Short mmCIF file of C-alpha atoms in Angstrom, two decimals:
data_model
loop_
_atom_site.label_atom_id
_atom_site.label_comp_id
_atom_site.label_asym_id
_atom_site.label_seq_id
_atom_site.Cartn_x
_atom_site.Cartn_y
_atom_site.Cartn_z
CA UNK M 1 -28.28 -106.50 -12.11
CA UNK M 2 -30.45 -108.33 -9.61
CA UNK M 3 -33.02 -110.89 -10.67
CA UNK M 4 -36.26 -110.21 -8.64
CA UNK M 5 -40.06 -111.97 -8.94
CA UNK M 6 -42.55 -109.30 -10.36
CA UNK M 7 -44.38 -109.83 -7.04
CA UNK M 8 -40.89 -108.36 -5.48
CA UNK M 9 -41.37 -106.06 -8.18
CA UNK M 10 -45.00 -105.19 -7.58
CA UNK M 11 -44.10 -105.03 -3.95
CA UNK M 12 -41.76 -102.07 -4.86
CA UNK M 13 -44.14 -100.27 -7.00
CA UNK M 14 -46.80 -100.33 -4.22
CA UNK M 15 -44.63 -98.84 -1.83
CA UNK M 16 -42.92 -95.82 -4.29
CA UNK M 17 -39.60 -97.29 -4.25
CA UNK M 18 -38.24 -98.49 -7.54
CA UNK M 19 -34.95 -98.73 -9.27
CA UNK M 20 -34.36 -96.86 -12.02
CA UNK M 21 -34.14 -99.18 -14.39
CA UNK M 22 -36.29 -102.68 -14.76
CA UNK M 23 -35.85 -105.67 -17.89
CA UNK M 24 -38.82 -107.28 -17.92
CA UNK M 25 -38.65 -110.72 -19.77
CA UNK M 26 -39.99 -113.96 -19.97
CA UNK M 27 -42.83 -115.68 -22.40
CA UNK M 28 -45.80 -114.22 -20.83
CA UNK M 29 -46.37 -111.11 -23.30
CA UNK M 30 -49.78 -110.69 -21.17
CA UNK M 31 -48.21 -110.79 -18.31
CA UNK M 32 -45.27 -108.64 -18.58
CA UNK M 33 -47.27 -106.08 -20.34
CA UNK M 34 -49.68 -105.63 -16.75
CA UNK M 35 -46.55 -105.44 -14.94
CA UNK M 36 -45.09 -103.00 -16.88
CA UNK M 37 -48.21 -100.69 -17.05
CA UNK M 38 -48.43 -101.19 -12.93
CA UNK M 39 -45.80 -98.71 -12.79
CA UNK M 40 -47.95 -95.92 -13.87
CA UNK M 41 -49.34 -96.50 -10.46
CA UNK M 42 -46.02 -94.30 -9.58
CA UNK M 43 -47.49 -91.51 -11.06
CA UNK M 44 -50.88 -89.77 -9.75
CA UNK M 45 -53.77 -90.49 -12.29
CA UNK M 46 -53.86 -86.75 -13.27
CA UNK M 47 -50.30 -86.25 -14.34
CA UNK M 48 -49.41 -89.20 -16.39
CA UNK M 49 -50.23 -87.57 -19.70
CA UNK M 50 -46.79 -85.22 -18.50
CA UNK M 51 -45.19 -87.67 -16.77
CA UNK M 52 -45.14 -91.52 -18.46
CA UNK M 53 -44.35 -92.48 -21.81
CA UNK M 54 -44.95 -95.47 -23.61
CA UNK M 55 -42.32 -96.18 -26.39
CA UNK M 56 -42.73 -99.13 -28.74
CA UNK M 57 -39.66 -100.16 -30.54
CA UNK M 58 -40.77 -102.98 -33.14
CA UNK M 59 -39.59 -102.72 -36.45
CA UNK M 60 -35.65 -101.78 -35.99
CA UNK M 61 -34.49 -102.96 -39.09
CA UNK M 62 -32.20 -100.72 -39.60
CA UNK M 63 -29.06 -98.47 -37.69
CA UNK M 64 -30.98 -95.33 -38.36
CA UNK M 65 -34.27 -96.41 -36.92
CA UNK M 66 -32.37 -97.82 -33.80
CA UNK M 67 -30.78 -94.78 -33.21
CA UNK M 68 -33.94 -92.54 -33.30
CA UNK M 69 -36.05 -94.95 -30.84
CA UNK M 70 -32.53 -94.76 -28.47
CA UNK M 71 -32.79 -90.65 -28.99
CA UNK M 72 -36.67 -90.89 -27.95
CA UNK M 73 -36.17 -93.23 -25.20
CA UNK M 74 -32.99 -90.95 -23.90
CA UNK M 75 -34.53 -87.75 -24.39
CA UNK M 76 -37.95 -89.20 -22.78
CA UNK M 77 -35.76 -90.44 -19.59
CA UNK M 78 -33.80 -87.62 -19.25
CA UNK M 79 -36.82 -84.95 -19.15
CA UNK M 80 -37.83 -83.82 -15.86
CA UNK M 81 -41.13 -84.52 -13.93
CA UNK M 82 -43.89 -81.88 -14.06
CA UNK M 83 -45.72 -80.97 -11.34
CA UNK M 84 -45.10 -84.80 -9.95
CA UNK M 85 -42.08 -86.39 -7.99
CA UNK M 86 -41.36 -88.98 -10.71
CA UNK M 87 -41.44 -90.36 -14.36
CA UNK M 88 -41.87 -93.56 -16.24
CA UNK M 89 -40.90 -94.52 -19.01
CA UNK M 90 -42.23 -98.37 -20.64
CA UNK M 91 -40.45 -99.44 -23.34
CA UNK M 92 -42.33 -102.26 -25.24
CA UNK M 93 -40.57 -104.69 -27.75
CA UNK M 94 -37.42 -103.39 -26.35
CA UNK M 95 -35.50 -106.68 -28.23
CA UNK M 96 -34.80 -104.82 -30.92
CA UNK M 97 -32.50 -102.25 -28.96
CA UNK M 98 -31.14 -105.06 -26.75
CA UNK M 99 -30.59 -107.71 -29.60
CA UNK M 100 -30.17 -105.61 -32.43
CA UNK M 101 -30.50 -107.96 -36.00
CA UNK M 102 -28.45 -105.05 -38.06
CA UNK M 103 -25.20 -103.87 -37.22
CA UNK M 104 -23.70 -100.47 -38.56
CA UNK M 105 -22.43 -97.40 -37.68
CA UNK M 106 -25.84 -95.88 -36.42
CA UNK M 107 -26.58 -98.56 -34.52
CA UNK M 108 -23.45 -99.10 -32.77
CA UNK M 109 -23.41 -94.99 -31.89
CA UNK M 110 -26.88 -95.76 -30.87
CA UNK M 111 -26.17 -98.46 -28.22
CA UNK M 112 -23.98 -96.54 -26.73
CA UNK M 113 -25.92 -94.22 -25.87
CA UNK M 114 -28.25 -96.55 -24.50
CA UNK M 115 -25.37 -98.36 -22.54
CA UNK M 116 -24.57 -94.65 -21.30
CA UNK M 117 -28.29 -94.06 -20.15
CA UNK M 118 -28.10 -97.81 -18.42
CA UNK M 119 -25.05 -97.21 -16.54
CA UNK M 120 -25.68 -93.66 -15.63
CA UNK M 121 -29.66 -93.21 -15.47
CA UNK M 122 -32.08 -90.90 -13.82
CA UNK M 123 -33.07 -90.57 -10.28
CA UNK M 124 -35.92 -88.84 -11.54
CA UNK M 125 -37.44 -91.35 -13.80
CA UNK M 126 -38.23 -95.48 -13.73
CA UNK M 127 -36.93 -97.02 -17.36
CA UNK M 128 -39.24 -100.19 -17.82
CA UNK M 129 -37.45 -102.34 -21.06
CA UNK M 130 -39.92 -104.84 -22.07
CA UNK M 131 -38.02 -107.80 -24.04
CA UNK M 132 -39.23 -111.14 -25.15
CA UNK M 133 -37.00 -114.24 -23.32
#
């Protein structure tokens, strides 16, 4: 995974062509959170109630709650666009999934389907993660 500068990143927005999958980190919550939401941009004004989804993942404090934020956030990637060329889906407090504090059963089934989803993703859709530092 390549390191870029969110003005790279910004640069890629602007012009349509984005990866399918972005970690944004670093200590500037304010900061990160713009960037993330400039990806919308991808997606024309009209069609981003179909087309992005916001996920917020705080509070995994357990392997069952991990796994049903990795089932939204698969099942969210993995749906088509309608009526648009694209989707995007912002993940916020994504440490959680990344850095998970419990382990057990769940969980571990859980991040592997996320690892699946990382390794394999969507041509369709952009995955923004949103993690602390």
């Amino acid at each position: 995974m390549a390191q870029i500068s969110p003005a790279a990143v910004r640069k890629q927005v602007a012009a349509g062509k984005t990866d399918p999958v972005y970690l944004l980190t670093g200590e500037d919550d304010i900061e990160k959170s713009a960037l993330a939401h400039e990806f919308e941009e991808l997606v024309e004004e009209g069609l981003r109630a179909f087309n992005v989804e916001r996920i917020h993942a705080a509070d995994l404090t357990s392997g069952d709650k991990i796994a049903a934020a990795v089932s939204s956030i698969v099942t969210a990637v993995r749906t088509l666009p309608m009526m648009a060329p694209c989707r995007v889906v912002i993940v916020f407090q994504a440490d959680g999934l990344l850095v998970p504090k419990r382990e057990s059963e769940a969980a571990t089934r859980a991040l592997d389907a996320l690892e699946t989803l990382l390794k394999n993703p969507e041509a369709q859709t952009t995955l923004v993660l949103v993690a602390g530092t």
